[in-house]
Each structure stands twice: as C-alpha cells, then as structure tokens.
CSV table of C-alpha atoms in Angstrom, one decimal:
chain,number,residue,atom,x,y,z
A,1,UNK,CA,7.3,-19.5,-10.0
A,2,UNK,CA,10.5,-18.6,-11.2
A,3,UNK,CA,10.2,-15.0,-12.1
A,4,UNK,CA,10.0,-12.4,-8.9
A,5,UNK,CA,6.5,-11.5,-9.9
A,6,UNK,CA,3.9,-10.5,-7.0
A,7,UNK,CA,2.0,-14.1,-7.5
A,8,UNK,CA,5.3,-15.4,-6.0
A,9,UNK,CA,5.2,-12.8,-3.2
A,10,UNK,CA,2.0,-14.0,-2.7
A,11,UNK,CA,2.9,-17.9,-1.7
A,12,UNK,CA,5.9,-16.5,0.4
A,13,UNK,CA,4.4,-13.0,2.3
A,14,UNK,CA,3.9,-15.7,5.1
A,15,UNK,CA,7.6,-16.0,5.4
A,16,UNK,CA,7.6,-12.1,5.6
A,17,UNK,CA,5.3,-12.6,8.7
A,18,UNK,CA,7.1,-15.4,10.3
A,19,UNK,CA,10.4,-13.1,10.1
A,20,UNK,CA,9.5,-10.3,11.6
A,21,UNK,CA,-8.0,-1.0,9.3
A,22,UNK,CA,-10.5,-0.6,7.4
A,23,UNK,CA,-12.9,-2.9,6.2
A,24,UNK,CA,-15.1,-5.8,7.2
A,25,UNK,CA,-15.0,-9.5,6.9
A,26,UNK,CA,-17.4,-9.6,3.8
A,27,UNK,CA,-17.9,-12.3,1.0
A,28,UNK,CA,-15.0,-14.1,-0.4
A,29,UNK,CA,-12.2,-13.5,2.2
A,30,UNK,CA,-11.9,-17.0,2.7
A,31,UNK,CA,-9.6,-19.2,1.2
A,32,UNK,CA,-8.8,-19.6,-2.6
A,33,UNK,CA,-8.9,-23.5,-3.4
A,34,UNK,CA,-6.4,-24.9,-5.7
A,35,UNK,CA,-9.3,-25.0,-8.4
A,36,UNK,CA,-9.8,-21.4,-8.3
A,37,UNK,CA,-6.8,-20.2,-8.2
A,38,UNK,CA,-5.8,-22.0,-11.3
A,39,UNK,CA,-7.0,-19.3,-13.9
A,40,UNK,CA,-5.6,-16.3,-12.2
A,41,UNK,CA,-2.3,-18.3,-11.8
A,42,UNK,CA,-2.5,-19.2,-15.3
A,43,UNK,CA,-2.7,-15.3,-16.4
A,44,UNK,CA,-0.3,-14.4,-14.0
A,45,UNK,CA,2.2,-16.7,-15.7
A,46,UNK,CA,1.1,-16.4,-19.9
A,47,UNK,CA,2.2,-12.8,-18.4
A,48,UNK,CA,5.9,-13.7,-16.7
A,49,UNK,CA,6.5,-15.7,-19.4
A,50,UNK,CA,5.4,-12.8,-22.7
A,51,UNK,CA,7.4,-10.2,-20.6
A,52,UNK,CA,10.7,-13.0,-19.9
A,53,UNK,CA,10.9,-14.6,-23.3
A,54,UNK,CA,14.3,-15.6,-22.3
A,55,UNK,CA,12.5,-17.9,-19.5
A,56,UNK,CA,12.9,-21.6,-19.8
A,57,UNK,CA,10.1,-22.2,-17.4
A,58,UNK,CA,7.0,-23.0,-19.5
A,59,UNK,CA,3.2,-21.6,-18.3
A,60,UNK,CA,2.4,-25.1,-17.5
A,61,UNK,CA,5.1,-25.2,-14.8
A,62,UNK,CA,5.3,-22.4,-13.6
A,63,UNK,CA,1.0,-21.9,-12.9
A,64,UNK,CA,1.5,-25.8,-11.1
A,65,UNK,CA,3.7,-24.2,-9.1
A,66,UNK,CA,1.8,-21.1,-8.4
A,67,UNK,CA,-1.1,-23.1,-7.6
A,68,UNK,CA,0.8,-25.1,-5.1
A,69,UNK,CA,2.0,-21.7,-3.3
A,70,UNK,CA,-1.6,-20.4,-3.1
A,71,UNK,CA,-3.5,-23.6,-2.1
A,72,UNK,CA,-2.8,-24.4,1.3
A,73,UNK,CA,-6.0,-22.1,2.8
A,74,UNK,CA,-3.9,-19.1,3.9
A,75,UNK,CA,-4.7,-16.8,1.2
A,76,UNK,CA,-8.1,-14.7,0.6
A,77,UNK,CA,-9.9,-15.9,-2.3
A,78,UNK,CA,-11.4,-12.2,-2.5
A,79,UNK,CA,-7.7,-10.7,-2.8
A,80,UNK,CA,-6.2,-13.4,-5.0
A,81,UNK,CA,-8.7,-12.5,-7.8
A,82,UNK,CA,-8.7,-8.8,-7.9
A,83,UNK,CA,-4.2,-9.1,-7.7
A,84,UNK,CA,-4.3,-11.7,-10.4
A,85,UNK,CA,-6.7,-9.6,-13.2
A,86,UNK,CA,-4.8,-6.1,-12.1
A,87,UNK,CA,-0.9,-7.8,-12.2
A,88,UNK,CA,-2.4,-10.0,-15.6
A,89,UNK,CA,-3.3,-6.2,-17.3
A,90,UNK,CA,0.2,-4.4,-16.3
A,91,UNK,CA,2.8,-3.6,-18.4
A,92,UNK,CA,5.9,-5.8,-18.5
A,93,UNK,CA,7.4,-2.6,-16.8
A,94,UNK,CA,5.2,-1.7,-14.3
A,95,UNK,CA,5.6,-2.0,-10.3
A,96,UNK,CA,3.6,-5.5,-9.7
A,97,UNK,CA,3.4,-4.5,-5.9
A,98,UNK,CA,1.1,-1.4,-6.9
A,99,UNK,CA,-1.9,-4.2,-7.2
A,100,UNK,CA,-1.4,-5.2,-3.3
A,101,UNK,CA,-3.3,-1.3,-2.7
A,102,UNK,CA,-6.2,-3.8,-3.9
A,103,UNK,CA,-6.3,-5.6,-0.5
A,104,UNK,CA,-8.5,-4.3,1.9
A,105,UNK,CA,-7.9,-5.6,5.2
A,106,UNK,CA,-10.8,-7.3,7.5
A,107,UNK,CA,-11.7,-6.8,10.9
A,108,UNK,CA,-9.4,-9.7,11.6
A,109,UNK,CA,-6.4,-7.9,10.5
A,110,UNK,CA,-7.5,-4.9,12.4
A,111,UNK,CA,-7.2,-7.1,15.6
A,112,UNK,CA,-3.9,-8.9,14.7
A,113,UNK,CA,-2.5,-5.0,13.6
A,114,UNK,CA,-3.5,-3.9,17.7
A,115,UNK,CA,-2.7,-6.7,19.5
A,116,UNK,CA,1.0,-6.6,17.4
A,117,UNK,CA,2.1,-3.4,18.2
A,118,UNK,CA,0.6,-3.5,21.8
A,119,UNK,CA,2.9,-7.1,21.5
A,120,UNK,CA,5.9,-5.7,20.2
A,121,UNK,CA,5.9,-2.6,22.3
A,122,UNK,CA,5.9,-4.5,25.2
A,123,UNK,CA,9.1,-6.8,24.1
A,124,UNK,CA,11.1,-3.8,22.9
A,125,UNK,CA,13.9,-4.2,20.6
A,126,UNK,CA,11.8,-4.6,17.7
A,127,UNK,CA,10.7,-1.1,17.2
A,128,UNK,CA,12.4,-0.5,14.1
A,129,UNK,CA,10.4,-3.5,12.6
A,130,UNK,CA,7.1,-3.1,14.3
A,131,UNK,CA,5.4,-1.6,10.6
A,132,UNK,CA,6.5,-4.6,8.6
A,133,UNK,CA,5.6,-6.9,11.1
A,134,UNK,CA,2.1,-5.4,12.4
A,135,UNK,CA,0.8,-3.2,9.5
A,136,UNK,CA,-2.2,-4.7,7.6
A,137,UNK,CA,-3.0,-1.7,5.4
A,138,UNK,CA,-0.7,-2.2,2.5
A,139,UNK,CA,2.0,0.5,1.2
A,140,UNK,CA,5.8,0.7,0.2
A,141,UNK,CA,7.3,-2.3,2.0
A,142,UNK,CA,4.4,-3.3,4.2
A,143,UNK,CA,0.9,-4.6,4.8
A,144,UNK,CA,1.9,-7.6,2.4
A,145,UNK,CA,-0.2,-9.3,5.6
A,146,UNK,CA,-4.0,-8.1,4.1
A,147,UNK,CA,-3.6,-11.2,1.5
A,148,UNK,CA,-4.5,-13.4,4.6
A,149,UNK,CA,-7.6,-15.3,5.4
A,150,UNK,CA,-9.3,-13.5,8.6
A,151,UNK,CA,-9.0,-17.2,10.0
A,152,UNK,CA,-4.7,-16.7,9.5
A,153,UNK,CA,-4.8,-13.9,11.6
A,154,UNK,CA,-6.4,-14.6,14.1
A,155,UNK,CA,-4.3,-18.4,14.7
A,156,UNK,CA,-1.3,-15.3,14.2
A,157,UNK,CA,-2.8,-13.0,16.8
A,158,UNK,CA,-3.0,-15.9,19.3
A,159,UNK,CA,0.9,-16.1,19.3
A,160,UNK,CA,0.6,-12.8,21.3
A,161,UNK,CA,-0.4,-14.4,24.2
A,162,UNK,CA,2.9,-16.1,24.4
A,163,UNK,CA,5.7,-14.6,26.8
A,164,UNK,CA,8.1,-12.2,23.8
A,165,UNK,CA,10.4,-15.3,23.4
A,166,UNK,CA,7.7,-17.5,21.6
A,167,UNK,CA,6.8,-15.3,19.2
A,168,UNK,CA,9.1,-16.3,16.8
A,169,UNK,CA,8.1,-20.4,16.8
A,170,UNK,CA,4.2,-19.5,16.9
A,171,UNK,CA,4.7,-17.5,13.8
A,172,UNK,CA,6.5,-20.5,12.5
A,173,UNK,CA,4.2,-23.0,13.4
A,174,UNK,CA,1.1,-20.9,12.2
A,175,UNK,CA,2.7,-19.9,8.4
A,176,UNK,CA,3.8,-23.6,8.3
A,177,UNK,CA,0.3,-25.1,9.1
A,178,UNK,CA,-0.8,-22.8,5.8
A,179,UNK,CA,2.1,-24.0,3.3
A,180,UNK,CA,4.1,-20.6,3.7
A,181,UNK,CA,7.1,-22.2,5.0
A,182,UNK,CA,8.1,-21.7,8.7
C-alpha cells in the first residue's frame, strides 16, 4: 500500500525483526491465506483512500497489494482480523498503531522473547536494542513481533543457536522464506 497505514506495517514488521508473555497458542493463530485476508485488506484501504482523497492509488490496487504483503504464511490469521476491523473503525486522525495492543502473544513468542534476550545478552553490544528486537508484548515502538505465526517464531528462535555473528543472515533467511523481505 501506498499510505503509511498499520496494514503496511504489517507486510514489513518482518523487516523490523530482521534489523534488529501472556497468552496461549489458541484457535486462529495460524496463518491468514490470501483469500481471507482480502476483506480486511479491502476495509483497510476504502479507509486510506476516504481519509487521503488526494491519493492516486485506487482500493483495487492498493488491497492487491496488501494482500500480497500479508499472504506469504507469516502472519496470524487471529491478529490480522481483530487489526483490520479496529484500524477500518478509526478516525482518519487516530494513532493506527493503538490496534497492535490487540495482539496477544502465544507461547511461541514467549519462547522467542527468552531465548532473545538470553541471545542478545550474551553477544553484547546490542543492549540498547534488545526491546525492539526481543519484546513480543506490544507497546510504543515495540512488540510489532506478536503479528507472527507461532510457527515464525519458532524458525526465528532457532537462529539463536547460531554463534552472535549469524544472527543477522538467519533472520534474513527466516523473514525472507515468509515474503517479509530479508
């Protein structure tokens, strides 16, 4: 999509990962297909495009490429819905990243969130970053990771077992294998 709306963060957060507990693994926090993300992507653009009507991308366009962002199996079908309806019913002014407090992460993300910081502590150097890279729960500037399939994080939590200087290519190879870039 073309507008900086949180449906866009969602096709990139992978990148977020790449660069840098509560809950259980319940119903629906597998993957959203192509198929079913098409009506949430649908509402998230009729909603870019009424609050840009300057924009030049039409609702067509830009939920093909939403779609495309969404469908390659890395992001929870349960948390795709609920960010969809709540960004579709804000106000063109409103904070779009206040839906992410939607996400509740699984056990998996639990897991990943340990294993990172007991990772990154032993590496050193990254302290300042270990939030935005391990935190799961979201809030201001982090957790953008609870929007993952369980199976995500666990192929990310694997990269762990790699000496510090692998991390970074792991992630890559993991977020590309989903469609998140890499």
């Amino acid at each position: 999509m073309k507008n900086s709306g949180l449906l866009s963060k969602l096709g990139m957060v992978a990148v977020f990962a790449a660069l840098v507990g509560c809950g259980t693994d319940g119903p629906g926090t597998g993957p959203i297909s192509a198929a079913d993300a098409m009506a949430g992507c649908e509402a998230g653009c009729e909603r870019d495009m009424m609050c840009d009507p300057t924009s030049t991308e039409t609702v067509a366009a830009c939920t093909a490429d939403c779609v495309a962002g969404v469908g390659g199996g890395g992001i929870r079908a349960d948390v795709f819905e609920v960010i969809t309806d709540c960004t579709a019913a804000l106000a063109c002014t409103a904070d779009e990243d206040i839906c992410l407090n939607e996400c509740s992460p699984t056990s998996a993300h639990e897991s990943y969130e340990t294993a990172c910081r007991a990772k990154l502590a032993e590496c050193g150097g990254m302290a300042a970053d270990v939030d935005g890279a391990c935190e799961t729960t979201p809030g201001v500037d982090k957790g953008f990771l609870c929007v993952f399939t369980p199976a995500v994080m666990a192929e990310l939590e694997d990269c762990f077992a790699l000496d510090c200087a692998g991390l970074d290519a792991c992630f890559n190879t993991v977020t590309a294998k989903y469609g998140f870039g890499g």
